[in-house]
PDB file of C-alpha atoms and ligand atoms in Angstrom:
ATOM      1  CA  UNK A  14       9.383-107.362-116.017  1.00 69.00           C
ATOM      2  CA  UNK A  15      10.696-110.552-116.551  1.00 79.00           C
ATOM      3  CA  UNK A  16       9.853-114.093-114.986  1.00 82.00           C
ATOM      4  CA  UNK A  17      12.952-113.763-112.341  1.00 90.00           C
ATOM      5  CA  UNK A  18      11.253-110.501-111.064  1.00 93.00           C
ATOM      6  CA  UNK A  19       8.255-112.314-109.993  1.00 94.00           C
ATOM      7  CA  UNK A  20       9.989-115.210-108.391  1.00 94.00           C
ATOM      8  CA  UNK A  21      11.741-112.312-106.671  1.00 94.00           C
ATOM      9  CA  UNK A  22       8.655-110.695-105.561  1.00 94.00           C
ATOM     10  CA  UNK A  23       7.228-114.245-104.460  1.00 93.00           C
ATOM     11  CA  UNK A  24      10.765-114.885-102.219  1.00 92.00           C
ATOM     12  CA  UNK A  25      10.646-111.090-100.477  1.00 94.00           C
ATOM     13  CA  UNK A  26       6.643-111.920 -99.894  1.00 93.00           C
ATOM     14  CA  UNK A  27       7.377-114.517 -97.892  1.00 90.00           C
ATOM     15  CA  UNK A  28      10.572-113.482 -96.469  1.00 90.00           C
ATOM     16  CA  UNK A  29       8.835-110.315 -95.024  1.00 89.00           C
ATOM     17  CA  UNK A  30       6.357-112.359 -92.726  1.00 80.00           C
ATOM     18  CA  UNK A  31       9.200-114.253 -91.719  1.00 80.00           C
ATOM     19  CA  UNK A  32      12.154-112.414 -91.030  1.00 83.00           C
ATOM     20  CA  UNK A  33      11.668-109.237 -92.823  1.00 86.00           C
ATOM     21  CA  UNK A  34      13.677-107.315 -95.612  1.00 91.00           C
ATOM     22  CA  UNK A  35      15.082-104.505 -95.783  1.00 93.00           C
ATOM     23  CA  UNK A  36      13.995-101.191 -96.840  1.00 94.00           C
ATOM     24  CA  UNK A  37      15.431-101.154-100.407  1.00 95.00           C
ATOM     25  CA  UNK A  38      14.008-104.713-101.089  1.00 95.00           C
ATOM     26  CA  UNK A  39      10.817-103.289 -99.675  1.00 95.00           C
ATOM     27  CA  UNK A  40      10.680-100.567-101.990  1.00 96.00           C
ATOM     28  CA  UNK A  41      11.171-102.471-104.547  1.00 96.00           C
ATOM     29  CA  UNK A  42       8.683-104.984-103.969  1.00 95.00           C
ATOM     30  CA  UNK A  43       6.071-101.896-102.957  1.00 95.00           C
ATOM     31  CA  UNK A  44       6.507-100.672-106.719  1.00 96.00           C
ATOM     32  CA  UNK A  45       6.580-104.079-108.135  1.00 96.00           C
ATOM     33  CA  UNK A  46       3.418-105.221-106.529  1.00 95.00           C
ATOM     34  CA  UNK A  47       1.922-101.996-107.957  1.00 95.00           C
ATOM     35  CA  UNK A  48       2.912-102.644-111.495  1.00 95.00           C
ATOM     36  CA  UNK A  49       1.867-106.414-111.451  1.00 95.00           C
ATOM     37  CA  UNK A  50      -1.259-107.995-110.955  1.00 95.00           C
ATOM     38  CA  UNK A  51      -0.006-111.569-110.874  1.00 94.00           C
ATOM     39  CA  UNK A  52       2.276-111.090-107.914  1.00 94.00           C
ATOM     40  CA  UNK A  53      -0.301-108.672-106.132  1.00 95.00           C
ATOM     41  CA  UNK A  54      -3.480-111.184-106.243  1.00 95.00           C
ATOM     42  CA  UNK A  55      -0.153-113.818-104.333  1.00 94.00           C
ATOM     43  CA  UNK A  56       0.248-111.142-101.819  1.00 94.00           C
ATOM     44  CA  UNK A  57      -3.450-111.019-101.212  1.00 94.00           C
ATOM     45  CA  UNK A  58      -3.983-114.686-101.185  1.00 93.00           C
ATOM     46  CA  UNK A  59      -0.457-115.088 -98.510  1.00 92.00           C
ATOM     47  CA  UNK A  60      -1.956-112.617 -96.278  1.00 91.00           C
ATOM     48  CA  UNK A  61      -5.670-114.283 -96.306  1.00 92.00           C
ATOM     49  CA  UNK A  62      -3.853-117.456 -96.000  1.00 90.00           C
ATOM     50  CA  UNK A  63      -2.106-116.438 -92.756  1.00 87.00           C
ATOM     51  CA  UNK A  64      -4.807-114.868 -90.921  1.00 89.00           C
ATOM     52  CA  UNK A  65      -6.972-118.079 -91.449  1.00 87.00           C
ATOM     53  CA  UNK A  66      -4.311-119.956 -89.679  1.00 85.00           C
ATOM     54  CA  UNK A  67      -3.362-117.069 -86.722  1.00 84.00           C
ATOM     55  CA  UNK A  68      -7.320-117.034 -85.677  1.00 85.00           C
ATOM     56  CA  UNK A  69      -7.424-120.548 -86.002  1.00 79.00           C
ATOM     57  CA  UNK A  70      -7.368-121.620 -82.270  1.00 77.00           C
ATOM     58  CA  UNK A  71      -4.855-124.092 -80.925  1.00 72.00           C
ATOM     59  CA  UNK A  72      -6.049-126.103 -77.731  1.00 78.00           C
ATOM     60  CA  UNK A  73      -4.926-129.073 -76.270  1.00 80.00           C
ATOM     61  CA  UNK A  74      -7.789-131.522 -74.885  1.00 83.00           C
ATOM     62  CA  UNK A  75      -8.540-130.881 -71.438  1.00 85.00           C
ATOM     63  CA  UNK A  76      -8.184-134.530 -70.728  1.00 86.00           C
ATOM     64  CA  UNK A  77      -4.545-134.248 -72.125  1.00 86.00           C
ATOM     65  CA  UNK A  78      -3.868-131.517 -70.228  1.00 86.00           C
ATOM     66  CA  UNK A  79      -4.713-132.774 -66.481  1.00 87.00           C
ATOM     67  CA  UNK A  80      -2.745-135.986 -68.151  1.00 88.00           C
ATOM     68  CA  UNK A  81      -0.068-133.887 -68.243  1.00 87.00           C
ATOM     69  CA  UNK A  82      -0.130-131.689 -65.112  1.00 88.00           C
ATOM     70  CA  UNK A  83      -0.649-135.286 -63.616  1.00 89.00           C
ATOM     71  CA  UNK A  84       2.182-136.712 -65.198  1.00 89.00           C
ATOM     72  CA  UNK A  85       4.711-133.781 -64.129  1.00 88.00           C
ATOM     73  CA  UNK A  86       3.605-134.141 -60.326  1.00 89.00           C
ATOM     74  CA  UNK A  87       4.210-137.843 -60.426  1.00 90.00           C
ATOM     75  CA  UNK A  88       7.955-136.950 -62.229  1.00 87.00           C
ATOM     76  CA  UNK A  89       8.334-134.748 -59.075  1.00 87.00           C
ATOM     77  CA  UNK A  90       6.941-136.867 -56.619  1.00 88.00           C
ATOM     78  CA  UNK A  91       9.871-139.875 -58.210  1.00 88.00           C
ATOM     79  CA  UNK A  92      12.210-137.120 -57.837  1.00 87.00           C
ATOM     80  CA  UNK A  93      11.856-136.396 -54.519  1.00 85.00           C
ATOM     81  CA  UNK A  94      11.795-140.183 -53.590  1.00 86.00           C
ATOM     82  CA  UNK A  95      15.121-140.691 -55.490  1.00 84.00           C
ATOM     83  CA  UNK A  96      16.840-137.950 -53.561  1.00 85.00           C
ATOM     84  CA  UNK A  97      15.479-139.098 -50.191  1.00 85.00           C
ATOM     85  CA  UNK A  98      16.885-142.499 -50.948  1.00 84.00           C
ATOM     86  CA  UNK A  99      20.325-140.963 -52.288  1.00 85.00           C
ATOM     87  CA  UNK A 100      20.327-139.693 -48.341  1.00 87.00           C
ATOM     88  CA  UNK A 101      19.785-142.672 -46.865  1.00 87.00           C
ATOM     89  CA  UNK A 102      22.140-144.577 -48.631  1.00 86.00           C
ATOM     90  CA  UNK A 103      24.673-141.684 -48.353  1.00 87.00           C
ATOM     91  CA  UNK A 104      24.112-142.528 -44.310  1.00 89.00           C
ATOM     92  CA  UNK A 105      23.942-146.005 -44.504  1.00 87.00           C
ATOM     93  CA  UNK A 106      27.573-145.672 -46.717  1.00 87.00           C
ATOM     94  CA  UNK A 107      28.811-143.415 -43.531  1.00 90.00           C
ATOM     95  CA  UNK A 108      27.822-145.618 -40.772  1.00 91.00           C
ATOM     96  CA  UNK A 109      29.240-148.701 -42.712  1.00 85.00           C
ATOM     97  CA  UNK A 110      32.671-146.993 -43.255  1.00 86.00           C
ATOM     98  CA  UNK A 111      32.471-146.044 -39.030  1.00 91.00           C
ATOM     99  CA  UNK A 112      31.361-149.737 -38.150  1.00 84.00           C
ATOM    100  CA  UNK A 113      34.208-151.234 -40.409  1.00 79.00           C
ATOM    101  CA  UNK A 114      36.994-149.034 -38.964  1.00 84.00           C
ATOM    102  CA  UNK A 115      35.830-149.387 -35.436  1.00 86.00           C
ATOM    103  CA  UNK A 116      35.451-152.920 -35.456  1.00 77.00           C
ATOM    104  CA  UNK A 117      38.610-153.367 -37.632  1.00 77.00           C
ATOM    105  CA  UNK A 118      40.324-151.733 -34.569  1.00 81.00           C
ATOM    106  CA  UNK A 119      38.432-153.727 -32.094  1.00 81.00           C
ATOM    107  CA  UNK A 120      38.883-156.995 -33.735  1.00 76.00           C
ATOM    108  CA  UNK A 121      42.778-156.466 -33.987  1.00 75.00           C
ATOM    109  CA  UNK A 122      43.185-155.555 -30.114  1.00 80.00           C
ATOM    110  CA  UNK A 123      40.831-158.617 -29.255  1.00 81.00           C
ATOM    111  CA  UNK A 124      41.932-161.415 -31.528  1.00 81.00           C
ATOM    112  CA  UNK A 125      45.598-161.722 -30.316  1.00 80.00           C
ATOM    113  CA  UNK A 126      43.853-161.516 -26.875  1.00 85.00           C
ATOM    114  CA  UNK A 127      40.943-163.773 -26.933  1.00 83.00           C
ATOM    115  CA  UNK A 128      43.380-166.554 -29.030  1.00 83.00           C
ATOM    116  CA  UNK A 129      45.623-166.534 -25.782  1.00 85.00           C
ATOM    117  CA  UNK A 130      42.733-167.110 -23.464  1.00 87.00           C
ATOM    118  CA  UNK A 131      41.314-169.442 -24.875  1.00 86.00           C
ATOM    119  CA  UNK A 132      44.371-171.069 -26.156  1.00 86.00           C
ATOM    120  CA  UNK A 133      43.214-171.566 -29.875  1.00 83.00           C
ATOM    121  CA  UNK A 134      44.870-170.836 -33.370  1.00 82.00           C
ATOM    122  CA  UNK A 135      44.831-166.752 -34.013  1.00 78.00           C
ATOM    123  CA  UNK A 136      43.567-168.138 -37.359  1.00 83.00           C
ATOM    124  CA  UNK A 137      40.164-169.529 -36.134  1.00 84.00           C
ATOM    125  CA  UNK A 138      39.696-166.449 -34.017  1.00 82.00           C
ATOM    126  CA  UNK A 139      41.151-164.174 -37.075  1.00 79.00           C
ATOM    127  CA  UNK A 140      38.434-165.927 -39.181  1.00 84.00           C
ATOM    128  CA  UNK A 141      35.216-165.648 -37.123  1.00 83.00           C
ATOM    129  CA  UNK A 142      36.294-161.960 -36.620  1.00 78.00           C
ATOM    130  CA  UNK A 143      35.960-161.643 -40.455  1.00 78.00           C
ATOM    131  CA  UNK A 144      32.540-163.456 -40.623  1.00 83.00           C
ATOM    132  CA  UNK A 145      31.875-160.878 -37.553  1.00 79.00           C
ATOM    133  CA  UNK A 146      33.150-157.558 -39.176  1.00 76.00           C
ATOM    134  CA  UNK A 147      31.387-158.217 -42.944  1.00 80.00           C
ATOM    135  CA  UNK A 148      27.900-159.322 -40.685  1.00 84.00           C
ATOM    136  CA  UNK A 149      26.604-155.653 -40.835  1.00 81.00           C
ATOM    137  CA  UNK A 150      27.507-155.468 -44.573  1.00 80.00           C
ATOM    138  CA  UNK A 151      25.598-158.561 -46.014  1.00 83.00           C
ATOM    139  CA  UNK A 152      22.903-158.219 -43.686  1.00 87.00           C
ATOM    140  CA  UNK A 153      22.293-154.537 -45.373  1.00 83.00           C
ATOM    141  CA  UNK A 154      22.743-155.813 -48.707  1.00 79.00           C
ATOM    142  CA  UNK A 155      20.098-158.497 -48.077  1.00 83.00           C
ATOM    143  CA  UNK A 156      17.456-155.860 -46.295  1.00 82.00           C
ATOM    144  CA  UNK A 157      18.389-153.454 -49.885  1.00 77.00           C
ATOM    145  CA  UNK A 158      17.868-156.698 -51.932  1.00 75.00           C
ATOM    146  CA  UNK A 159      14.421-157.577 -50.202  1.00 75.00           C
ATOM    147  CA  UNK A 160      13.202-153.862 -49.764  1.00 71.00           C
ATOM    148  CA  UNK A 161      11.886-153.037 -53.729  1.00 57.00           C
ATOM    149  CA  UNK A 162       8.647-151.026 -53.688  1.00 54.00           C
ATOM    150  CA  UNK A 163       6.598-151.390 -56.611  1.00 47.00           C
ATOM    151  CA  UNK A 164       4.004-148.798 -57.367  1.00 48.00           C
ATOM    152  CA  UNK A 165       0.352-150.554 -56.839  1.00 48.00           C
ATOM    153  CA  UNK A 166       0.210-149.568 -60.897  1.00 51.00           C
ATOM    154  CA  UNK A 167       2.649-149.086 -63.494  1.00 57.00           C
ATOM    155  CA  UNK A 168       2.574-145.832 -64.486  1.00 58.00           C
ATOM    156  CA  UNK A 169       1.245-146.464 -67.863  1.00 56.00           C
ATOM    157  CA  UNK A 170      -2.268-148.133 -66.578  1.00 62.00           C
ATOM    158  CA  UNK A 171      -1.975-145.157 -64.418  1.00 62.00           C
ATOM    159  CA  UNK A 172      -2.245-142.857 -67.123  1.00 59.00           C
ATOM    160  CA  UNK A 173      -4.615-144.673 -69.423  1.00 59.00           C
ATOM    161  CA  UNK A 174      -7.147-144.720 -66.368  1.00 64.00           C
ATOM    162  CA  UNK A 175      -6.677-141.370 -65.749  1.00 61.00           C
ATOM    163  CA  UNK A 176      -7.153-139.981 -69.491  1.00 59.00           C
ATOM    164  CA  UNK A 177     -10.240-142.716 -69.278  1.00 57.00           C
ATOM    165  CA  UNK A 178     -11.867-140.547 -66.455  1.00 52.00           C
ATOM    166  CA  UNK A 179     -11.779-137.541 -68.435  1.00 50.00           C
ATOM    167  CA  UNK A 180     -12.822-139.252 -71.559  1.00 44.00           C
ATOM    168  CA  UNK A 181     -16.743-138.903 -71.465  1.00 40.00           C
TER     169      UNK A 181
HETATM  170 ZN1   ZN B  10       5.201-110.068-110.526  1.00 83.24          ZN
END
């Protein structure tokens, strides 16, 4: 036996847990481990070593825990917001295109009529038209502007007092 046999021995040991070997490394190792006292007290000590660390238990803190659960429901709860706001503006962008083509219509039947009645340039008439058609438009992008709810906390005092509830 010679000192690469044993580093051998050592690599398969640990392999085994791992991934395995195959059956003629297996054998081989069997028969070394048998001959070799060295490499048989290692296989001892791997295998105490890793059933100290499978029955050692692994828990999370229950206050990290409901921290979390909490934190996923308030992800969904922003999630579902978001997409109920993607609608509305996806209605808002629909009734804006319908408002702009109708009045655009509108506005070019009535300007050449109105600036004959009331005998004034087209211009002036072509102008307050304008003002009249983008009205809708900047009056929505003032309410979107004004409209920005705030959560009553930021979500990170929101967390801290809620892992300081479980906390004892
Ligand atoms: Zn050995």
């Amino acid at each position: 036996m010679n000192n690469s046999d044993h580093e051998r021995a050592r690599e398969l040991l640990l392999l085994r847990d791992v991934e395995g070997v195959c059956d003629s490394d297996a054998a081989w190792l069997a028969s070394h481990l048998a001959g070799c006292a060295e490499c048989s007290s290692f296989a001892e000590e791997l295998e105490l070593t890793e059933s100290a660390l499978r029955s050692m238990p692994v828990t999370a803190p229950l206050s990290l825990v409901s921290a979390t659960q909490a934190q996923v429901r308030q992800r969904v709860a922003e999630l579902r917001d978001q997409e109920a706001r993607l609608f509305l503006i996806g209605i808002s962008f629909c009734l804006g295109l319908l408002w702009s083509a109708g009045s655009a219509f509108v506005g070019w039947k009535f300007s050449g009529w109105l600036a004959e009645k009331i005998h004034v340039a087209p211009w002036i008439v072509a102008t307050g038209l304008v003002v009249f058609w983008l009205a809708p438009a900047v009056a929505i992008a003032i309410g979107l502007l004004a409209y920005h709810p705030l959560p009553s906390r930021s979500r990170a005092d929101w967390l801290a007092a809620h892992i300081g509830e479980e906390l004892p």
